[in-house]
Amino acid sequence: MSFPVDKLPHVGTTIFSVMSQLATEHKAINLGQGFPTFPVDSLLIDLVTKAMKDGHNQYAPMPGVPILRQRIAEKLMRRNGVHYDWQSEITITAGASQALFTAIGSLIQKGDEVVLFGPAYDCYAPAIALNGGVVKWVDLHYPDFSLDQTALQAAITSRTKLIILNNPHNPSGKVWKKEELDLIAKVVLENNLFIISDEVYEHIVFDGQVHYSMMEYPELRDRLMLTFSFGKTFHATGWKLGYAISPKDWMTSFRKQHQFNVFTCNSAFQYAIADYMSDLTLYDSISPMYQAKRDLLLSYMHHPLLEMIPTSGTYFQLMRFKGDSSLSDTQLAEEWVANQGVALIPTSVFYNDFSDNRVFRICFAKEDHELIAAAEKLNSLH
Ligand SMILES: Cc1ncc(COP(=O)(O)O)c(C=O)c1O
């Protein structure tokens, strides 16, 4: 007998798992999935060991270890100038993924409409569908991924409840402009909506650009949930730790679900990160480090048919294939992982309608020698 219910009939295994699997099979350089290959700071590893030796090996409090939530509140005040109450407005989660899933679950009911900007990271739409919500797609203009004001306004109906924003943006590497964020804030307020701002790449911004966080709009405070990822910020994606912040009443509802999703996240890592975060200058070196990696990759890429599309943030770089081919971007990615020995992510998977611009997402959070070797392999494409 086959399993009778499929609540996500259009969803298969994510492209990230598929391409990583193919990369392993073909012994290819994996520039597909978004994870660093360079080591985590040894100080942080030592702090985890210390936390375990100090006996922090049992359940942490449901919303997270107090000292870590206090450190987050301190960071929000010192770096963003905003006050969030660590006791009632900050919750530690199993990565930003769980924060997003729970945030959406705590708000969306059957028939609610949610605006997503396409292309979009892949975890939002399934969470909306599982809660009975309906996605209204607003596609960003290709190739600069700018926001179309008319399209945004046209997507809003009396059933719209939520807008989900991702800034800096995966997969495009876009850092949203202040005018675009002003417009989104205005639309949220005028239509009495909620907003989730996924800012996991907040510390990866290049070329002197500024990342404006939605938390810097005081008028949105009552209707805003933000999600962050320690995995992304501290190069430890496998630790699956992140956090959500929101006003108290939304967080109360969030925690009702969080306590049954995971109850709490692992304690030793929370203590270690809390200790590590006491140095507020940690974040200053992240953007320059990634910008040097992006520039290294760009300096080695010189294939006439592979056009690099400018990226301003995240650790992703888009690349357009300008050659003649009847293959889709996914087929090309499959061919290249086998023949060129480099795994990339085809960006059609980030679109609702699988728009195929023959554009590929490259993750450059990799060791320099891997970036150079991958560029050379891509340059040999014919
Ligand atoms: C935009 C975006 N949001 C959320 C996540 C999930 O983060 P985490 O690994 O902390 O769950 C990712 C991971 O790739 C991401 O790119």
mmCIF file of C-alpha atoms and ligand atoms in Angstrom:
data_model
loop_
_atom_site.group_PDB
_atom_site.id
_atom_site.type_symbol
_atom_site.label_atom_id
_atom_site.label_comp_id
_atom_site.label_asym_id
_atom_site.label_seq_id
_atom_site.Cartn_x
_atom_site.Cartn_y
_atom_site.Cartn_z
ATOM 1 C CA MET A 1 0.000 0.000 0.000
ATOM 2 C CA SER A 2 1.382 3.425 -0.859
ATOM 3 C CA PHE A 3 1.308 6.229 1.654
ATOM 4 C CA PRO A 4 -2.089 7.895 1.126
ATOM 5 C CA VAL A 5 -1.293 11.545 1.819
ATOM 6 C CA ASP A 6 1.202 13.855 0.157
ATOM 7 C CA LYS A 7 0.910 17.305 1.676
ATOM 8 C CA LEU A 8 3.659 18.658 -0.594
ATOM 9 C CA PRO A 9 2.921 16.954 -3.924
ATOM 10 C CA HIS A 10 5.129 19.283 -5.968
ATOM 11 C CA VAL A 11 8.137 18.975 -3.712
ATOM 12 C CA GLY A 12 10.943 16.473 -4.208
ATOM 13 C CA THR A 13 14.430 16.264 -2.700
ATOM 14 C CA THR A 14 15.946 19.764 -2.685
ATOM 15 C CA ILE A 15 18.363 20.652 -5.487
ATOM 16 C CA PHE A 16 21.020 21.328 -2.839
ATOM 17 C CA SER A 17 20.988 17.691 -1.726
ATOM 18 C CA VAL A 18 20.787 16.477 -5.329
ATOM 19 C CA MET A 19 23.798 18.531 -6.485
ATOM 20 C CA SER A 20 25.841 17.680 -3.372
ATOM 21 C CA GLN A 21 25.153 13.995 -3.987
ATOM 22 C CA LEU A 22 26.220 14.354 -7.644
ATOM 23 C CA ALA A 23 29.333 16.291 -6.561
ATOM 24 C CA THR A 24 30.307 13.386 -4.299
ATOM 25 C CA GLU A 25 29.613 10.812 -7.017
ATOM 26 C CA HIS A 26 31.706 12.672 -9.592
ATOM 27 C CA LYS A 27 34.349 13.841 -7.115
ATOM 28 C CA ALA A 28 33.529 17.363 -8.275
ATOM 29 C CA ILE A 29 34.251 20.640 -6.468
ATOM 30 C CA ASN A 30 31.007 21.482 -4.725
ATOM 31 C CA LEU A 31 30.209 25.159 -5.245
ATOM 32 C CA GLY A 32 26.513 24.299 -5.106
ATOM 33 C CA GLN A 33 25.271 23.980 -1.557
ATOM 34 C CA GLY A 34 25.790 27.041 0.644
ATOM 35 C CA PHE A 35 28.286 25.956 3.258
ATOM 36 C CA PRO A 36 31.872 27.006 4.008
ATOM 37 C CA THR A 37 34.715 24.517 3.555
ATOM 38 C CA PHE A 38 37.204 26.484 5.665
ATOM 39 C CA PRO A 39 37.408 25.743 9.390
ATOM 40 C CA VAL A 40 35.396 27.232 12.222
ATOM 41 C CA ASP A 41 37.438 29.550 14.493
ATOM 42 C CA SER A 42 39.382 27.248 16.844
ATOM 43 C CA LEU A 43 38.457 29.526 19.767
ATOM 44 C CA LEU A 44 34.794 28.707 19.177
ATOM 45 C CA ILE A 45 35.563 24.980 19.042
ATOM 46 C CA ASP A 46 37.472 25.299 22.326
ATOM 47 C CA LEU A 47 34.507 27.100 23.866
ATOM 48 C CA VAL A 48 32.182 24.239 22.858
ATOM 49 C CA THR A 49 34.541 21.735 24.479
ATOM 50 C CA LYS A 50 34.702 23.922 27.572
ATOM 51 C CA ALA A 51 30.907 24.205 27.743
ATOM 52 C CA MET A 52 30.587 20.423 27.557
ATOM 53 C CA LYS A 53 33.273 19.914 30.207
ATOM 54 C CA ASP A 54 31.523 22.504 32.373
ATOM 55 C CA GLY A 55 28.482 20.236 32.316
ATOM 56 C CA HIS A 56 26.203 22.055 29.870
ATOM 57 C CA ASN A 57 24.906 18.845 28.354
ATOM 58 C CA GLN A 58 21.267 18.716 29.408
ATOM 59 C CA TYR A 59 18.159 20.496 28.118
ATOM 60 C CA ALA A 60 18.519 24.245 27.814
ATOM 61 C CA PRO A 61 15.480 26.369 28.769
ATOM 62 C CA MET A 62 12.804 26.194 26.060
ATOM 63 C CA PRO A 63 13.456 29.672 24.532
ATOM 64 C CA GLY A 64 17.237 29.265 24.777
ATOM 65 C CA VAL A 65 20.075 29.774 27.232
ATOM 66 C CA PRO A 66 19.594 33.167 29.009
ATOM 67 C CA ILE A 67 23.176 34.389 28.567
ATOM 68 C CA LEU A 68 22.971 33.825 24.805
ATOM 69 C CA ARG A 69 19.674 35.703 24.542
ATOM 70 C CA GLN A 70 21.179 38.523 26.612
ATOM 71 C CA ARG A 71 24.181 38.692 24.278
ATOM 72 C CA ILE A 72 21.864 38.860 21.264
ATOM 73 C CA ALA A 73 19.864 41.690 22.865
ATOM 74 C CA GLU A 74 23.146 43.502 23.575
ATOM 75 C CA LYS A 75 24.261 43.062 19.973
ATOM 76 C CA LEU A 76 20.930 44.340 18.639
ATOM 77 C CA MET A 77 21.241 47.430 20.819
ATOM 78 C CA ARG A 78 24.921 48.107 20.111
ATOM 79 C CA ARG A 79 24.954 47.371 16.369
ATOM 80 C CA ASN A 80 21.391 48.201 15.289
ATOM 81 C CA GLY A 81 20.292 50.575 18.037
ATOM 82 C CA VAL A 82 17.098 48.628 18.783
ATOM 83 C CA HIS A 83 15.794 47.236 22.032
ATOM 84 C CA TYR A 84 14.425 43.686 22.224
ATOM 85 C CA ASP A 85 13.620 42.072 25.546
ATOM 86 C CA TRP A 86 15.765 38.947 25.839
ATOM 87 C CA GLN A 87 13.223 37.157 28.006
ATOM 88 C CA SER A 88 10.096 37.574 25.929
ATOM 89 C CA GLU A 89 11.197 38.605 22.423
ATOM 90 C CA ILE A 90 14.185 36.422 21.469
ATOM 91 C CA THR A 91 14.123 32.632 20.915
ATOM 92 C CA ILE A 92 17.029 30.354 19.974
ATOM 93 C CA THR A 93 16.119 27.957 17.164
ATOM 94 C CA ALA A 94 17.509 24.979 15.273
ATOM 95 C CA GLY A 95 18.905 27.200 12.527
ATOM 96 C CA ALA A 96 17.061 29.924 10.680
ATOM 97 C CA SER A 97 15.125 27.168 8.873
ATOM 98 C CA GLN A 98 13.232 26.178 12.005
ATOM 99 C CA ALA A 99 12.804 29.831 12.958
ATOM 100 C CA LEU A 100 11.172 30.476 9.582
ATOM 101 C CA PHE A 101 9.017 27.357 9.682
ATOM 102 C CA THR A 102 7.763 28.186 13.168
ATOM 103 C CA ALA A 103 7.334 31.896 12.376
ATOM 104 C CA ILE A 104 5.168 31.058 9.372
ATOM 105 C CA GLY A 105 3.271 28.364 11.322
ATOM 106 C CA SER A 106 2.536 30.750 14.162
ATOM 107 C CA LEU A 107 0.838 33.247 11.851
ATOM 108 C CA ILE A 108 -0.573 31.676 8.717
ATOM 109 C CA GLN A 109 -4.035 30.130 8.627
ATOM 110 C CA LYS A 110 -6.009 28.506 5.834
ATOM 111 C CA GLY A 111 -6.563 30.891 2.922
ATOM 112 C CA ASP A 112 -4.099 33.556 4.069
ATOM 113 C CA GLU A 113 -2.007 34.989 1.257
ATOM 114 C CA VAL A 114 1.723 35.513 1.569
ATOM 115 C CA VAL A 115 3.853 37.607 -0.782
ATOM 116 C CA LEU A 116 7.179 36.045 -1.757
ATOM 117 C CA PHE A 117 9.747 37.700 -3.987
ATOM 118 C CA GLY A 118 10.983 35.413 -6.744
ATOM 119 C CA PRO A 119 13.545 33.972 -7.009
ATOM 120 C CA ALA A 120 13.233 32.842 -3.399
ATOM 121 C CA TYR A 121 15.120 30.569 -1.038
ATOM 122 C CA ASP A 122 13.265 27.292 -1.054
ATOM 123 C CA CYS A 123 12.019 26.874 2.518
ATOM 124 C CA TYR A 124 9.319 29.561 2.603
ATOM 125 C CA ALA A 125 6.739 28.248 0.133
ATOM 126 C CA PRO A 126 6.402 24.709 1.618
ATOM 127 C CA ALA A 127 5.906 26.122 5.131
ATOM 128 C CA ILE A 128 3.184 28.409 3.800
ATOM 129 C CA ALA A 129 1.471 25.534 1.953
ATOM 130 C CA LEU A 130 1.572 23.230 4.982
ATOM 131 C CA ASN A 131 -0.332 25.865 6.955
ATOM 132 C CA GLY A 132 -2.981 26.259 4.272
ATOM 133 C CA GLY A 133 -1.609 29.562 3.011
ATOM 134 C CA VAL A 134 -1.364 30.689 -0.594
ATOM 135 C CA VAL A 135 1.783 32.196 -2.104
ATOM 136 C CA LYS A 136 1.503 35.316 -4.258
ATOM 137 C CA TRP A 137 4.712 35.629 -6.246
ATOM 138 C CA VAL A 138 6.261 38.975 -7.095
ATOM 139 C CA ASP A 139 9.219 38.330 -9.374
ATOM 140 C CA LEU A 140 12.192 40.671 -9.116
ATOM 141 C CA HIS A 141 13.406 42.105 -12.449
ATOM 142 C CA TYR A 142 16.123 40.023 -14.032
ATOM 143 C CA PRO A 143 19.120 40.665 -14.217
ATOM 144 C CA ASP A 144 19.399 43.416 -11.569
ATOM 145 C CA PHE A 145 16.699 41.869 -9.336
ATOM 146 C CA SER A 146 15.110 45.245 -8.652
ATOM 147 C CA LEU A 147 11.633 45.434 -7.109
ATOM 148 C CA ASP A 148 8.661 46.287 -9.302
ATOM 149 C CA GLN A 149 6.468 48.611 -7.247
ATOM 150 C CA THR A 150 3.388 48.005 -9.419
ATOM 151 C CA ALA A 151 3.773 44.226 -9.208
ATOM 152 C CA LEU A 152 4.066 44.401 -5.421
ATOM 153 C CA GLN A 153 0.983 46.568 -5.079
ATOM 154 C CA ALA A 154 -0.945 44.343 -7.499
ATOM 155 C CA ALA A 155 -0.150 41.246 -5.420
ATOM 156 C CA ILE A 156 -1.858 42.630 -2.304
ATOM 157 C CA THR A 157 -5.480 41.603 -1.744
ATOM 158 C CA SER A 158 -7.838 41.649 1.219
ATOM 159 C CA ARG A 159 -6.547 38.174 2.115
ATOM 160 C CA THR A 160 -2.852 39.149 2.219
ATOM 161 C CA LYS A 161 -1.425 38.578 5.685
ATOM 162 C CA LEU A 162 2.333 38.481 5.337
ATOM 163 C CA ILE A 163 5.314 39.545 3.226
ATOM 164 C CA ILE A 164 8.533 37.546 3.487
ATOM 165 C CA LEU A 165 11.719 39.397 2.655
ATOM 166 C CA ASN A 166 15.241 37.990 2.423
ATOM 167 C CA ASN A 167 18.012 40.585 2.694
ATOM 168 C CA PRO A 168 20.802 40.099 1.619
ATOM 169 C CA HIS A 169 19.134 37.876 -0.902
ATOM 170 C CA ASN A 170 19.776 34.248 -1.747
ATOM 171 C CA PRO A 171 20.240 33.343 -4.627
ATOM 172 C CA SER A 172 20.869 36.706 -6.317
ATOM 173 C CA GLY A 173 23.377 38.268 -3.904
ATOM 174 C CA LYS A 174 21.223 41.410 -3.944
ATOM 175 C CA VAL A 175 21.404 43.817 -1.005
ATOM 176 C CA TRP A 176 18.045 45.572 -0.979
ATOM 177 C CA LYS A 177 18.096 49.312 -1.554
ATOM 178 C CA LYS A 178 16.740 51.651 1.099
ATOM 179 C CA GLU A 179 14.027 52.939 -1.299
ATOM 180 C CA GLU A 180 12.821 49.363 -1.892
ATOM 181 C CA LEU A 181 12.657 48.671 1.823
ATOM 182 C CA ASP A 182 10.815 51.972 2.379
ATOM 183 C CA LEU A 183 8.270 50.855 -0.188
ATOM 184 C CA ILE A 184 7.825 47.433 1.426
ATOM 185 C CA ALA A 185 7.431 49.076 4.855
ATOM 186 C CA LYS A 186 4.800 51.402 3.424
ATOM 187 C CA VAL A 187 2.870 48.539 1.810
ATOM 188 C CA VAL A 188 3.000 46.540 5.074
ATOM 189 C CA LEU A 189 1.625 49.459 7.099
ATOM 190 C CA GLU A 190 -0.990 50.618 4.609
ATOM 191 C CA ASN A 191 -2.423 47.120 4.317
ATOM 192 C CA ASN A 192 -2.083 46.122 7.959
ATOM 193 C CA LEU A 193 0.231 43.186 7.137
ATOM 194 C CA PHE A 194 2.938 41.282 8.969
ATOM 195 C CA ILE A 195 6.494 40.910 7.732
ATOM 196 C CA ILE A 196 9.153 38.245 8.233
ATOM 197 C CA SER A 197 12.637 39.449 7.366
ATOM 198 C CA ASP A 198 15.147 36.652 6.864
ATOM 199 C CA GLU A 199 18.535 38.298 7.418
ATOM 200 C CA VAL A 200 20.851 35.310 7.752
ATOM 201 C CA TYR A 201 23.498 36.996 5.551
ATOM 202 C CA GLU A 202 23.365 40.313 7.457
ATOM 203 C CA HIS A 203 27.151 40.318 7.948
ATOM 204 C CA ILE A 204 28.089 39.555 4.333
ATOM 205 C CA VAL A 205 27.852 42.781 2.342
ATOM 206 C CA PHE A 206 30.378 44.061 -0.209
ATOM 207 C CA ASP A 207 31.772 47.160 -1.913
ATOM 208 C CA GLY A 208 30.839 49.545 0.900
ATOM 209 C CA GLN A 209 27.107 48.832 0.543
ATOM 210 C CA VAL A 210 24.914 49.072 3.619
ATOM 211 C CA HIS A 211 22.586 46.352 4.841
ATOM 212 C CA TYR A 212 19.488 48.050 6.221
ATOM 213 C CA SER A 213 17.700 45.729 8.604
ATOM 214 C CA MET A 214 13.913 45.859 8.822
ATOM 215 C CA MET A 215 14.355 46.206 12.587
ATOM 216 C CA GLU A 216 15.547 49.740 11.912
ATOM 217 C CA TYR A 217 11.968 50.720 10.949
ATOM 218 C CA PRO A 218 10.413 51.467 14.368
ATOM 219 C CA GLU A 219 6.949 51.741 12.799
ATOM 220 C CA LEU A 220 7.159 48.028 11.843
ATOM 221 C CA ARG A 221 8.171 46.754 15.258
ATOM 222 C CA ASP A 222 4.719 45.421 16.212
ATOM 223 C CA ARG A 223 4.399 43.377 13.020
ATOM 224 C CA LEU A 224 7.959 42.202 12.336
ATOM 225 C CA MET A 225 9.700 38.855 12.931
ATOM 226 C CA LEU A 226 13.406 38.571 12.037
ATOM 227 C CA THR A 227 15.393 35.371 11.558
ATOM 228 C CA PHE A 228 19.157 34.859 11.844
ATOM 229 C CA SER A 229 21.638 32.014 11.613
ATOM 230 C CA PHE A 230 24.759 31.417 13.710
ATOM 231 C CA GLY A 231 25.640 28.749 11.162
ATOM 232 C CA LYS A 232 25.939 31.359 8.408
ATOM 233 C CA THR A 233 27.642 34.007 10.538
ATOM 234 C CA PHE A 234 30.200 31.783 12.264
ATOM 235 C CA HIS A 235 30.869 29.376 9.336
ATOM 236 C CA ALA A 236 29.291 26.444 11.191
ATOM 237 C CA THR A 237 26.202 25.559 9.173
ATOM 238 C CA GLY A 238 26.235 22.003 10.555
ATOM 239 C CA TRP A 239 25.579 23.269 14.057
ATOM 240 C CA LYS A 240 22.073 24.313 12.993
ATOM 241 C CA LEU A 241 21.626 27.148 15.451
ATOM 242 C CA GLY A 242 19.906 30.458 14.847
ATOM 243 C CA TYR A 243 17.320 32.733 16.407
ATOM 244 C CA ALA A 244 14.115 34.619 15.877
ATOM 245 C CA ILE A 245 13.168 37.995 17.287
ATOM 246 C CA SER A 246 9.737 39.599 17.317
ATOM 247 C CA PRO A 247 7.367 41.537 19.581
ATOM 248 C CA LYS A 248 6.195 39.665 22.661
ATOM 249 C CA ASP A 249 2.704 38.633 21.530
ATOM 250 C CA TRP A 250 3.935 37.130 18.245
ATOM 251 C CA MET A 251 6.810 35.449 20.124
ATOM 252 C CA THR A 252 4.366 33.944 22.634
ATOM 253 C CA SER A 253 2.507 32.305 19.783
ATOM 254 C CA PHE A 254 5.815 31.289 18.144
ATOM 255 C CA ARG A 255 6.993 29.568 21.323
ATOM 256 C CA LYS A 256 3.771 27.564 21.614
ATOM 257 C CA GLN A 257 4.837 25.805 18.411
ATOM 258 C CA HIS A 258 8.579 25.898 19.062
ATOM 259 C CA GLN A 259 8.134 23.939 22.305
ATOM 260 C CA PHE A 260 6.590 21.073 20.358
ATOM 261 C CA ASN A 261 8.815 21.337 17.269
ATOM 262 C CA VAL A 262 12.140 20.989 19.025
ATOM 263 C CA PHE A 263 11.350 22.038 22.604
ATOM 264 C CA THR A 264 14.872 23.491 22.840
ATOM 265 C CA CYS A 265 18.231 23.511 21.038
ATOM 266 C CA ASN A 266 21.497 21.955 22.142
ATOM 267 C CA SER A 267 22.893 23.659 25.209
ATOM 268 C CA ALA A 268 26.701 23.416 24.920
ATOM 269 C CA PHE A 269 26.791 25.245 21.582
ATOM 270 C CA GLN A 270 24.593 27.983 22.982
ATOM 271 C CA TYR A 271 26.936 28.603 25.912
ATOM 272 C CA ALA A 272 29.945 28.564 23.591
ATOM 273 C CA ILE A 273 28.414 31.048 21.169
ATOM 274 C CA ALA A 274 27.374 33.310 24.057
ATOM 275 C CA ASP A 275 30.988 33.424 25.240
ATOM 276 C CA TYR A 276 32.252 34.005 21.711
ATOM 277 C CA MET A 277 29.759 36.813 21.081
ATOM 278 C CA SER A 278 31.107 38.898 23.945
ATOM 279 C CA ASP A 279 33.545 40.249 21.320
ATOM 280 C CA LEU A 280 31.391 42.591 19.259
ATOM 281 C CA THR A 281 34.188 43.236 16.743
ATOM 282 C CA LEU A 282 33.894 39.628 15.480
ATOM 283 C CA TYR A 283 31.538 40.668 12.717
ATOM 284 C CA ASP A 284 33.807 43.302 11.188
ATOM 285 C CA SER A 285 36.095 40.849 9.431
ATOM 286 C CA ILE A 286 33.370 38.731 7.814
ATOM 287 C CA SER A 287 32.480 40.940 4.823
ATOM 288 C CA PRO A 288 36.116 41.691 3.852
ATOM 289 C CA MET A 289 36.977 37.979 4.078
ATOM 290 C CA TYR A 290 34.115 37.022 1.736
ATOM 291 C CA GLN A 291 34.681 39.974 -0.572
ATOM 292 C CA ALA A 292 38.280 38.780 -1.081
ATOM 293 C CA LYS A 293 36.927 35.321 -1.965
ATOM 294 C CA ARG A 294 34.405 36.747 -4.411
ATOM 295 C CA ASP A 295 37.119 38.860 -6.033
ATOM 296 C CA LEU A 296 39.512 35.922 -6.213
ATOM 297 C CA LEU A 297 36.897 33.853 -8.026
ATOM 298 C CA LEU A 298 36.082 36.729 -10.397
ATOM 299 C CA SER A 299 39.762 37.326 -11.146
ATOM 300 C CA TYR A 300 40.170 33.720 -12.293
ATOM 301 C CA MET A 301 36.990 33.474 -14.386
ATOM 302 C CA HIS A 302 37.572 34.412 -18.012
ATOM 303 C CA HIS A 303 35.385 32.178 -20.188
ATOM 304 C CA PRO A 304 33.739 34.272 -22.940
ATOM 305 C CA LEU A 305 30.423 32.402 -22.555
ATOM 306 C CA LEU A 306 30.273 32.583 -18.766
ATOM 307 C CA GLU A 307 29.138 36.025 -17.668
ATOM 308 C CA MET A 308 29.460 36.893 -13.989
ATOM 309 C CA ILE A 309 26.481 38.923 -12.720
ATOM 310 C CA PRO A 310 27.492 41.436 -10.002
ATOM 311 C CA THR A 311 26.774 40.318 -6.451
ATOM 312 C CA SER A 312 26.648 42.723 -3.489
ATOM 313 C CA GLY A 313 26.100 40.392 -0.549
ATOM 314 C CA THR A 314 25.691 36.776 0.692
ATOM 315 C CA TYR A 315 28.343 34.216 -0.266
ATOM 316 C CA PHE A 316 26.769 33.567 -3.637
ATOM 317 C CA GLN A 317 27.752 34.723 -7.106
ATOM 318 C CA LEU A 318 25.515 34.315 -10.145
ATOM 319 C CA MET A 319 26.895 33.228 -13.502
ATOM 320 C CA ARG A 320 25.050 33.299 -16.835
ATOM 321 C CA PHE A 321 25.767 30.836 -19.605
ATOM 322 C CA LYS A 322 25.596 32.721 -22.900
ATOM 323 C CA GLY A 323 26.251 29.754 -25.197
ATOM 324 C CA ASP A 324 23.884 27.943 -27.543
ATOM 325 C CA SER A 325 22.356 24.873 -25.991
ATOM 326 C CA SER A 326 19.021 23.144 -26.016
ATOM 327 C CA LEU A 327 19.593 21.996 -22.436
ATOM 328 C CA SER A 328 17.845 23.535 -19.444
ATOM 329 C CA ASP A 329 19.920 25.090 -16.662
ATOM 330 C CA THR A 330 19.358 21.966 -14.543
ATOM 331 C CA GLN A 331 20.542 19.697 -17.361
ATOM 332 C CA LEU A 332 23.577 21.916 -17.918
ATOM 333 C CA ALA A 333 24.397 21.796 -14.196
ATOM 334 C CA GLU A 334 24.142 18.004 -14.307
ATOM 335 C CA GLU A 335 26.383 17.878 -17.362
ATOM 336 C CA TRP A 336 28.962 20.220 -15.810
ATOM 337 C CA VAL A 337 29.171 18.364 -12.519
ATOM 338 C CA ALA A 338 30.050 15.237 -14.497
ATOM 339 C CA ASN A 339 32.240 16.756 -17.257
ATOM 340 C CA GLN A 340 33.763 19.901 -15.759
ATOM 341 C CA GLY A 341 33.937 18.566 -12.205
ATOM 342 C CA VAL A 342 32.147 21.571 -10.649
ATOM 343 C CA ALA A 343 28.730 21.489 -8.960
ATOM 344 C CA LEU A 344 26.586 24.643 -9.245
ATOM 345 C CA ILE A 345 22.920 25.339 -8.514
ATOM 346 C CA PRO A 346 20.637 26.135 -11.485
ATOM 347 C CA THR A 347 18.572 29.163 -10.465
ATOM 348 C CA SER A 348 15.335 28.027 -12.137
ATOM 349 C CA VAL A 349 14.685 26.018 -8.957
ATOM 350 C CA PHE A 350 14.223 29.256 -7.010
ATOM 351 C CA TYR A 351 11.342 30.375 -9.234
ATOM 352 C CA ASN A 352 7.719 29.408 -8.915
ATOM 353 C CA ASP A 353 7.461 28.915 -12.701
ATOM 354 C CA PHE A 354 11.020 27.560 -13.082
ATOM 355 C CA SER A 355 12.088 30.628 -15.118
ATOM 356 C CA ASP A 356 15.256 29.542 -16.851
ATOM 357 C CA ASN A 357 17.719 32.338 -17.682
ATOM 358 C CA ARG A 358 20.610 29.842 -17.873
ATOM 359 C CA VAL A 359 21.887 31.387 -14.678
ATOM 360 C CA PHE A 360 23.763 29.405 -12.015
ATOM 361 C CA ARG A 361 24.445 30.101 -8.362
ATOM 362 C CA ILE A 362 28.040 29.670 -7.250
ATOM 363 C CA CYS A 363 28.836 29.447 -3.529
ATOM 364 C CA PHE A 364 32.232 31.054 -2.892
ATOM 365 C CA ALA A 365 32.414 30.240 0.839
ATOM 366 C CA LYS A 366 35.207 27.862 -0.044
ATOM 367 C CA GLU A 367 38.964 27.532 0.407
ATOM 368 C CA ASP A 368 40.873 29.739 -2.059
ATOM 369 C CA HIS A 369 42.488 26.763 -3.787
ATOM 370 C CA GLU A 370 39.025 25.269 -4.431
ATOM 371 C CA LEU A 371 37.814 28.535 -5.968
ATOM 372 C CA ILE A 372 40.877 28.728 -8.235
ATOM 373 C CA ALA A 373 40.586 25.071 -9.273
ATOM 374 C CA ALA A 374 36.838 25.437 -9.922
ATOM 375 C CA ALA A 375 37.376 28.583 -12.020
ATOM 376 C CA GLU A 376 39.993 26.771 -14.103
ATOM 377 C CA LYS A 377 37.658 23.844 -14.653
ATOM 378 C CA LEU A 378 34.827 26.179 -15.699
ATOM 379 C CA ASN A 379 37.178 28.131 -17.984
ATOM 380 C CA SER A 380 37.934 24.895 -19.854
ATOM 381 C CA LEU A 381 34.265 24.489 -20.850
ATOM 382 C CA HIS A 382 33.747 24.021 -24.598
HETATM 383 C C1 LIG B 1 18.107 32.791 2.843
HETATM 384 C C2 LIG B 1 18.287 31.676 3.809
HETATM 385 N N1 LIG B 1 17.490 31.602 4.878
HETATM 386 C C3 LIG B 1 17.605 30.609 5.769
HETATM 387 C C4 LIG B 1 18.568 29.627 5.618
HETATM 388 C C5 LIG B 1 18.641 28.526 6.622
HETATM 389 O O1 LIG B 1 19.641 28.775 7.587
HETATM 390 P P1 LIG B 1 20.037 27.668 8.666
HETATM 391 O O2 LIG B 1 21.084 26.816 8.060
HETATM 392 O O3 LIG B 1 20.513 28.455 9.844
HETATM 393 O O4 LIG B 1 18.802 26.900 8.968
HETATM 394 C C6 LIG B 1 19.419 29.667 4.504
HETATM 395 C C7 LIG B 1 20.405 28.593 4.293
HETATM 396 O O5 LIG B 1 20.942 28.421 3.224
HETATM 397 C C8 LIG B 1 19.276 30.726 3.587
HETATM 398 O O6 LIG B 1 20.083 30.821 2.518
#
